[in-house]
PDB file of C-alpha atoms in Angstrom:
ATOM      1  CA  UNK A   1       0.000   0.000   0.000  1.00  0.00           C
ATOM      2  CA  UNK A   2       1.697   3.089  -0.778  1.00  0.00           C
ATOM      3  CA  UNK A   3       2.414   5.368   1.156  1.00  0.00           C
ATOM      4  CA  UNK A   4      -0.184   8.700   1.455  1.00  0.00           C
ATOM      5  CA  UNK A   5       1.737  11.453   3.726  1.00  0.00           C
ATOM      6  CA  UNK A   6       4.920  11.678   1.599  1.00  0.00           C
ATOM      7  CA  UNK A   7       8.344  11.780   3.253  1.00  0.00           C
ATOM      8  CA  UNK A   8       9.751  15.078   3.959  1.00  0.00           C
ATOM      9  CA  UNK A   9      13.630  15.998   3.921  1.00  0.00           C
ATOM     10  CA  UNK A  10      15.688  18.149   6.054  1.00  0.00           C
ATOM     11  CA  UNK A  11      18.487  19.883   4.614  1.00  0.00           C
ATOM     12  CA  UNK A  12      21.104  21.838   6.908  1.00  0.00           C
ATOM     13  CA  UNK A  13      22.729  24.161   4.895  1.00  0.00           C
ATOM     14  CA  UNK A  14      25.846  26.026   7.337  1.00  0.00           C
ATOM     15  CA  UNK A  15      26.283  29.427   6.593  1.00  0.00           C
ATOM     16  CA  UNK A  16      29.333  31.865   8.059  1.00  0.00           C
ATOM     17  CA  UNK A  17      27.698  35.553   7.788  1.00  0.00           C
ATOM     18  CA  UNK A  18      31.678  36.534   7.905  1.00  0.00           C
ATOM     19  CA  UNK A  19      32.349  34.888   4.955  1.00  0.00           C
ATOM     20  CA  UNK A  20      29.645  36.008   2.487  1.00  0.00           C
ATOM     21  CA  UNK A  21      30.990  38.829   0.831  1.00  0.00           C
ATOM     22  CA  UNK A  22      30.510  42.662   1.823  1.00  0.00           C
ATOM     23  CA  UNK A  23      27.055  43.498   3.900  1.00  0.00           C
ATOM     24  CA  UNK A  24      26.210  47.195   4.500  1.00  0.00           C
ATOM     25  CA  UNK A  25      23.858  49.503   5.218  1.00  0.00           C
ATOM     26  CA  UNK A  26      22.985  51.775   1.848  1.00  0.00           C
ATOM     27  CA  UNK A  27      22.640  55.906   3.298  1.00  0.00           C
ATOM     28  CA  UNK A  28      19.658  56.795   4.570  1.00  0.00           C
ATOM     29  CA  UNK A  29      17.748  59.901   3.385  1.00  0.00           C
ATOM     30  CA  UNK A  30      16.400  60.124   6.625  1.00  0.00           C
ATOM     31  CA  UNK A  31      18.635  61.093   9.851  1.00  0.00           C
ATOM     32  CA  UNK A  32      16.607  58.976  12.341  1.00  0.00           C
ATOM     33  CA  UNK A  33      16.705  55.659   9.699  1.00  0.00           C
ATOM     34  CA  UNK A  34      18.963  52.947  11.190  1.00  0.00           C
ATOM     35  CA  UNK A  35      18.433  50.693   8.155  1.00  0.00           C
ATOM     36  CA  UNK A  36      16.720  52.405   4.926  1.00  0.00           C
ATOM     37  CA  UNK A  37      18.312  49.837   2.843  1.00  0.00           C
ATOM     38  CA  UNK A  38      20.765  47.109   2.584  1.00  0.00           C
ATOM     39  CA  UNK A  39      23.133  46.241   0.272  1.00  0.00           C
ATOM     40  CA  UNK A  40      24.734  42.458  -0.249  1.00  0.00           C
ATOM     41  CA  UNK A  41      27.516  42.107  -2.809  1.00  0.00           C
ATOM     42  CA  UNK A  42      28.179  37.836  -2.488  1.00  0.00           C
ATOM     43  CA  UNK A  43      30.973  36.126  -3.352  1.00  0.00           C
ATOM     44  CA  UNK A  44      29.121  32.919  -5.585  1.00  0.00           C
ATOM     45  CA  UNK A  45      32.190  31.035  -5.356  1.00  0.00           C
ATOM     46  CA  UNK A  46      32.196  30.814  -1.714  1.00  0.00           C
ATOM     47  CA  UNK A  47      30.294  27.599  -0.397  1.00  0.00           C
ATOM     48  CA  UNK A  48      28.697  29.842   2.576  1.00  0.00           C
ATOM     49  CA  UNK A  49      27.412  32.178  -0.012  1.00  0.00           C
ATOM     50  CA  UNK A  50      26.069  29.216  -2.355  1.00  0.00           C
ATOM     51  CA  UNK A  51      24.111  28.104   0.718  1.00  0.00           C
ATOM     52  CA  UNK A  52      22.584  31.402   1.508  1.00  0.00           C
ATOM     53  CA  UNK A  53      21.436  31.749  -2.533  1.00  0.00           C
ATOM     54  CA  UNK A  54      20.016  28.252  -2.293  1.00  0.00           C
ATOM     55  CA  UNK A  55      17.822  28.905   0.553  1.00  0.00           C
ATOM     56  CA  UNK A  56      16.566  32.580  -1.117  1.00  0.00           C
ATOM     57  CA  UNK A  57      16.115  30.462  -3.645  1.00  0.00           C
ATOM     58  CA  UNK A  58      14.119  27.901  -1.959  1.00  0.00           C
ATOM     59  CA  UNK A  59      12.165  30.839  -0.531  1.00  0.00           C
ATOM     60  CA  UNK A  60      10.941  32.352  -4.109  1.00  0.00           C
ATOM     61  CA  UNK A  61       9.692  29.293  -5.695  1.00  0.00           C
ATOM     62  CA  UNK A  62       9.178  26.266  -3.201  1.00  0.00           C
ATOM     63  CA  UNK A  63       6.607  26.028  -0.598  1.00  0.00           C
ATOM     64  CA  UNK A  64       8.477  24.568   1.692  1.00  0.00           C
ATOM     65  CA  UNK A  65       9.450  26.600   4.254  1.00  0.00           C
ATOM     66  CA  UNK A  66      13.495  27.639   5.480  1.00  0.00           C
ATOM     67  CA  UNK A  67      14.491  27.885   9.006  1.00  0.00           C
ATOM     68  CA  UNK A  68      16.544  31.151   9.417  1.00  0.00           C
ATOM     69  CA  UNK A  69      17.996  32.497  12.565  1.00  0.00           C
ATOM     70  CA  UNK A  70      17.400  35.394  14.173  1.00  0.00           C
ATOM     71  CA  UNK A  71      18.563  37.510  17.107  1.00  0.00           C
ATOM     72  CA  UNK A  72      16.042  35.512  19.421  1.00  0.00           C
ATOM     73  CA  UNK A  73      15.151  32.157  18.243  1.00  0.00           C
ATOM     74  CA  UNK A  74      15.442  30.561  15.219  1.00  0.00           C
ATOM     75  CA  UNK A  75      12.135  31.447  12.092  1.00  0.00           C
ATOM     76  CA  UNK A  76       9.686  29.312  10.118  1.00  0.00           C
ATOM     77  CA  UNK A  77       9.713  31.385   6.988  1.00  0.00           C
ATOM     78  CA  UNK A  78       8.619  31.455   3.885  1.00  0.00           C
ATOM     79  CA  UNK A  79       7.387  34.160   1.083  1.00  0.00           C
ATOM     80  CA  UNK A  80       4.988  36.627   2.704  1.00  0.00           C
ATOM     81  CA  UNK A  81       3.115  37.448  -0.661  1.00  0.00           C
ATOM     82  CA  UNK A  82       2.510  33.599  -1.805  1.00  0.00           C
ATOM     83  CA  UNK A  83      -0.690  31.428  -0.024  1.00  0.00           C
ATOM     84  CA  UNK A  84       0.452  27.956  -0.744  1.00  0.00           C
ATOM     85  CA  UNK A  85       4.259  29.002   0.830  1.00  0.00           C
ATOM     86  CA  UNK A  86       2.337  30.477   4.006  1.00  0.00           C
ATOM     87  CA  UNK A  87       0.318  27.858   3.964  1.00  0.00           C
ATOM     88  CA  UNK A  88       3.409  26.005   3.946  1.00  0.00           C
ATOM     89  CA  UNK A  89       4.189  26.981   7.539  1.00  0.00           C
ATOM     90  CA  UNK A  90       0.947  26.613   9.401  1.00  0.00           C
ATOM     91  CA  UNK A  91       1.098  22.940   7.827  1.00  0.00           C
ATOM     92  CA  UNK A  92       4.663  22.372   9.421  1.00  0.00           C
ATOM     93  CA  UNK A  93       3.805  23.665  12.631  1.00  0.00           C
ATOM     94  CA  UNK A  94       0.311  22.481  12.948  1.00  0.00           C
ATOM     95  CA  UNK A  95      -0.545  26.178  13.262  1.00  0.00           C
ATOM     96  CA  UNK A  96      -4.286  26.950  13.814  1.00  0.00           C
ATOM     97  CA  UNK A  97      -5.053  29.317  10.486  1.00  0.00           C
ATOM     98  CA  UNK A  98      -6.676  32.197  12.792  1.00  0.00           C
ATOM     99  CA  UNK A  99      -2.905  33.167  14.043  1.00  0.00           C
ATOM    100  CA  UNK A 100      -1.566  35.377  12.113  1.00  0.00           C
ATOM    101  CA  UNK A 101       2.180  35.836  10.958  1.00  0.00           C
ATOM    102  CA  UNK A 102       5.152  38.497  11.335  1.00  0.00           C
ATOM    103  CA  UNK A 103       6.468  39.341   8.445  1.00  0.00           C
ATOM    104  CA  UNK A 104      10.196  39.864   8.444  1.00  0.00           C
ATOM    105  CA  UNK A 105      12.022  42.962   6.869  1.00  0.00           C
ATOM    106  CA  UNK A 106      15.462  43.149   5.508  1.00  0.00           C
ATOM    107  CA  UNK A 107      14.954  47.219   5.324  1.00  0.00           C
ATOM    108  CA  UNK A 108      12.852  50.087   5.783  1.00  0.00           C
ATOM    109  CA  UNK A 109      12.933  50.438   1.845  1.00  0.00           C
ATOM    110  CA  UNK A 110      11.460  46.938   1.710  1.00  0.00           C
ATOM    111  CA  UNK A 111       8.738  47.703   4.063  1.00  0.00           C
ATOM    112  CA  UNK A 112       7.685  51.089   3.127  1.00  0.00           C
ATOM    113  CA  UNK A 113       7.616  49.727  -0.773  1.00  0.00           C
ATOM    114  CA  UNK A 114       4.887  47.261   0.178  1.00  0.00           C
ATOM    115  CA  UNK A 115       2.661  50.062   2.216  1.00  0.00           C
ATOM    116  CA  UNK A 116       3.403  52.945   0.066  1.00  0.00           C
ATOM    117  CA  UNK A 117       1.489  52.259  -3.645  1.00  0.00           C
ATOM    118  CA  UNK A 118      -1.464  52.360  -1.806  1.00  0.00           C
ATOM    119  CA  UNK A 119      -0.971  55.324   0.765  1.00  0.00           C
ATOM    120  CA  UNK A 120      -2.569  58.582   0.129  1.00  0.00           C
ATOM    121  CA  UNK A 121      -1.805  61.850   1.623  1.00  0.00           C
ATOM    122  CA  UNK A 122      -3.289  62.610   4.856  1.00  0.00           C
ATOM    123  CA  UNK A 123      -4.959  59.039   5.720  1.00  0.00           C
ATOM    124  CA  UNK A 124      -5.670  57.918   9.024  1.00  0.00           C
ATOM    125  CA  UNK A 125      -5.431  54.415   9.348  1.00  0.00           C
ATOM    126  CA  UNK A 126      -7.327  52.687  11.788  1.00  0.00           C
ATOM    127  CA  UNK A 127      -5.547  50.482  14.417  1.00  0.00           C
ATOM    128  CA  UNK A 128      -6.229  48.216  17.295  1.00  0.00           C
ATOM    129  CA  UNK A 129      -8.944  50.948  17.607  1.00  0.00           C
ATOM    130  CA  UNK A 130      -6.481  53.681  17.369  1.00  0.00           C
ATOM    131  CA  UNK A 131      -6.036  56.466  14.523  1.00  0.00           C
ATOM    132  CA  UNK A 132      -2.707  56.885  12.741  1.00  0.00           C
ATOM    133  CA  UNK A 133      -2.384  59.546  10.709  1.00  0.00           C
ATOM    134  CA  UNK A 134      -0.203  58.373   7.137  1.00  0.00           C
ATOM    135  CA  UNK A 135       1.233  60.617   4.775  1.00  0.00           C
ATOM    136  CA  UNK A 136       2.495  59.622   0.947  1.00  0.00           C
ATOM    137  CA  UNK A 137       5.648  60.752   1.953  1.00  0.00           C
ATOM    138  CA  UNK A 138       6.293  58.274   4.648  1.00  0.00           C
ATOM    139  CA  UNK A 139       3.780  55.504   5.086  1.00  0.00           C
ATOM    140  CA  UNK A 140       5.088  54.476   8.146  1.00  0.00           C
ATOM    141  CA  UNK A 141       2.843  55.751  11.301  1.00  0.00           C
ATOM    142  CA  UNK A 142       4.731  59.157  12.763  1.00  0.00           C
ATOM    143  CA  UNK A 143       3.868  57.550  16.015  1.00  0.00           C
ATOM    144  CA  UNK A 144       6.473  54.104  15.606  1.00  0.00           C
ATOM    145  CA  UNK A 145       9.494  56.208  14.490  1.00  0.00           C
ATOM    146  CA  UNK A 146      11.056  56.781  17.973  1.00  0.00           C
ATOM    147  CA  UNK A 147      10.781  53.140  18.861  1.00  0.00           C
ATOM    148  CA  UNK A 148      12.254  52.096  15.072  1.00  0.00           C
ATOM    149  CA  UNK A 149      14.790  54.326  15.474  1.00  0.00           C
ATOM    150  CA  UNK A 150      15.795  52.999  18.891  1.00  0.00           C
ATOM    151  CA  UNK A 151      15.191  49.266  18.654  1.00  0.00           C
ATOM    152  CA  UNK A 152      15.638  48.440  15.130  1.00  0.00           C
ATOM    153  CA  UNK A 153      17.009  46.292  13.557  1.00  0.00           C
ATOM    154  CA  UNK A 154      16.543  44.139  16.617  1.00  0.00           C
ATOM    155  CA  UNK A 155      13.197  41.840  18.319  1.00  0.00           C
ATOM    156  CA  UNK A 156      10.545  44.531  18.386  1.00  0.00           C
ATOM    157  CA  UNK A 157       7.367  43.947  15.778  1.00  0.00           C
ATOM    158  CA  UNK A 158       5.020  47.147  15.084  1.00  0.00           C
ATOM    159  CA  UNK A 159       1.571  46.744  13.977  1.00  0.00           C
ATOM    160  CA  UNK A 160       0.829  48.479  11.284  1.00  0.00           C
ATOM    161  CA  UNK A 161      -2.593  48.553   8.856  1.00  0.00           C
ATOM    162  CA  UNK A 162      -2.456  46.357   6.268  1.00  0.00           C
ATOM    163  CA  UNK A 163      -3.047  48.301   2.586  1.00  0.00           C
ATOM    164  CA  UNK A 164      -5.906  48.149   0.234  1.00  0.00           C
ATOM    165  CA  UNK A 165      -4.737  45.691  -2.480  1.00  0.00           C
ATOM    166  CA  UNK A 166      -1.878  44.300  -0.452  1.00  0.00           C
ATOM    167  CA  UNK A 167       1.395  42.044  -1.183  1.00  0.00           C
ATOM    168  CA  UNK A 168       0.784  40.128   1.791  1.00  0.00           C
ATOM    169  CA  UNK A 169      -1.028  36.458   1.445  1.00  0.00           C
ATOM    170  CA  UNK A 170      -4.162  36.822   3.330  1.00  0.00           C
ATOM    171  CA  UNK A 171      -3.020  33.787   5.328  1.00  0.00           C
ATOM    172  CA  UNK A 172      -0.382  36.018   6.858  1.00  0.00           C
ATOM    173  CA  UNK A 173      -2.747  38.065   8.762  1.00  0.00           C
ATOM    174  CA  UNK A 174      -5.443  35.246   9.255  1.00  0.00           C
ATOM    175  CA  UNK A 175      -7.846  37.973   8.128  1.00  0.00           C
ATOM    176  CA  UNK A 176      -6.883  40.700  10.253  1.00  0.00           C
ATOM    177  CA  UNK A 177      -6.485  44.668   8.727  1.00  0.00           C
ATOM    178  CA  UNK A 178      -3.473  44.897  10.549  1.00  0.00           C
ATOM    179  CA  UNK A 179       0.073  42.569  10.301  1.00  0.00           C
ATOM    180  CA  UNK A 180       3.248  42.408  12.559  1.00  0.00           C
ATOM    181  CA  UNK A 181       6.274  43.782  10.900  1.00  0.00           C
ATOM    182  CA  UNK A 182       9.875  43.821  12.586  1.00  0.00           C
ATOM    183  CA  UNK A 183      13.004  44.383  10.687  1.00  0.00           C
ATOM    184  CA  UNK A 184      15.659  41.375  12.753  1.00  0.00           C
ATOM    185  CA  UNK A 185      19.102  42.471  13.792  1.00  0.00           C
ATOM    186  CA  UNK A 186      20.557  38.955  12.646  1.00  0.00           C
ATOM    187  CA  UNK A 187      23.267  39.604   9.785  1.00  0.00           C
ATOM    188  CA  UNK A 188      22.171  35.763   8.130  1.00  0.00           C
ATOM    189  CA  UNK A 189      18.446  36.916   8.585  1.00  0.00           C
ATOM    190  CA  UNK A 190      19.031  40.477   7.330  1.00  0.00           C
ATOM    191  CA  UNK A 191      21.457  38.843   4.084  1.00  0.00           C
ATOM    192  CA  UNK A 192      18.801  35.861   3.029  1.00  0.00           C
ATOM    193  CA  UNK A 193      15.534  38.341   3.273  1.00  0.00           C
ATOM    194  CA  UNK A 194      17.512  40.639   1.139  1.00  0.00           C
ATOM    195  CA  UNK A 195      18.864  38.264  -1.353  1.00  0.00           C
ATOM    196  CA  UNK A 196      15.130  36.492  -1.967  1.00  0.00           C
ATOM    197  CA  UNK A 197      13.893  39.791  -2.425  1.00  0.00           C
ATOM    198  CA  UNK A 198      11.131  39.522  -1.153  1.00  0.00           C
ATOM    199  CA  UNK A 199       9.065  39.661   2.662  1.00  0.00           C
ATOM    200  CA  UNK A 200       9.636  36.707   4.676  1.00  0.00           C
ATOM    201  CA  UNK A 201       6.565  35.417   6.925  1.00  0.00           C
ATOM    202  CA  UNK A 202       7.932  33.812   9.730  1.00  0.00           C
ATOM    203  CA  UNK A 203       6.830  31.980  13.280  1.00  0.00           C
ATOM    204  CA  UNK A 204       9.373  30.417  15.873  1.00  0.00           C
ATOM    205  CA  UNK A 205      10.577  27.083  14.355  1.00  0.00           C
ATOM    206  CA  UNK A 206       8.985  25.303  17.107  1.00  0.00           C
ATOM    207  CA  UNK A 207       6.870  22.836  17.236  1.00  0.00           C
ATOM    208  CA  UNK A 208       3.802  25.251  18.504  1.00  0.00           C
ATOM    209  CA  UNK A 209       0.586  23.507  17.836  1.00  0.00           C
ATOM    210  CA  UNK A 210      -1.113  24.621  20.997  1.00  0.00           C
ATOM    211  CA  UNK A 211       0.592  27.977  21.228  1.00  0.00           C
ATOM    212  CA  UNK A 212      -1.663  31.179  20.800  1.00  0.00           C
ATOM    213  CA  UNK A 213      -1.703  34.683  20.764  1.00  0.00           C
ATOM    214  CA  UNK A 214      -4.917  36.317  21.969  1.00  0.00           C
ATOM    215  CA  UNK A 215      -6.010  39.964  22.461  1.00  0.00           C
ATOM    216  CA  UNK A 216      -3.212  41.365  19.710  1.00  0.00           C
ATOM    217  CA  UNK A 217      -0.800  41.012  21.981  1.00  0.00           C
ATOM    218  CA  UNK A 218       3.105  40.644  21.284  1.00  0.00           C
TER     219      UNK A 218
END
């Protein structure tokens, strides 16, 4: 009888962050910006670098999801802006489908490019009950600035609205208007979000089936 829940394979794929090539921070056009964008020039001949392409790889056109580390535990991800690849994690982790997902930054470029063709001058987005006011300019809240500049990169997620027409699977945010975002301080994290181009949805890799998150709370 064959056999009906195919086998699945691990593959651990060791990556030095040292040895990838050069990693930096592009200038911000903001003072306050940490992290507006990041630049990643790899060396392809180097076996850590060939790892970290495979798994971007892996990331833009399989549904399986890539464990990543980050500056707290290690991630579930997989590409924010696909369903089957989200669905991807909340199959691996036995996830219940009404708990939503952060989605993981490489930069504030990245982030602001997926809330900004949607933004319109002067909107006030609703949150957690809350008005934020939005401008075209900078579609990131006013009010989060202080604690982006101050803890990002690094383990702090924002909430932010989720835009008309958005990037974002709807599994992601489990049919919330809102989604987690954080930006991780990890250089591997920071390097393989950047080089799949693309934002990375992405739970503890733990074997959570009964954990929860109730009331919005982080």
């Amino acid at each position: 009888m064959a056999d009906s829940h195919p086998k699945m394979e691990t593959t651990i794929l060791p990556v030095d962050a040292r040895k990838l090539g050069r990693i930096y921070a592009v200038p911000s056009t903001r003072e306050d910006d940490i992290l507006d964008d990041l630049a990643i020039e790899v060396d392809e001949h180097n076996t850590d670098a060939k790892h970290l392409l495979r798994a971007a790889e892996q990331l833009k056109h399989s549904n399986i999801p890539v464990a990543f580390p980050t500056e707290t535990v290690y991630g579930l991800g997989a590409d924010a802006t696909r369903s089957e690849a989200v669905r991807g994690i909340y199959k691996a982790k036995q996830r219940p489908a009404d708990n939503p997902l952060i989605v993981h930054f490489a930069s504030l470029k990245q982030l602001t490019d997926l809330l900004a063709p949607s933004q319109a001058t002067g909107i006030k987005a609703l949150t957690n009950g809350h008005t934020l006011d939005i401008h075209d300019d900078d579609p990131i809240p006013a009010i989060y600035r202080p604690l982006i500049t101050k803890f990002w990169p690094g383990p702090l997620t924002i909430i932010l609205p989720n835009p008309p027409n958005s990037q974002l699977a709807p599994e992601v945010t489990a049919g919330l208007a809102t989604f987690g975002a954080r930006i991780p301080a990890n250089l591997l994290a920071l390097a393989l979000i950047k080089l799949a181009g693309i934002p990375i949805a992405a739970p503890s890799a733990n074997a959570g089936r009964w954990w929860r998150v109730f009331g919005g709370v982080l």
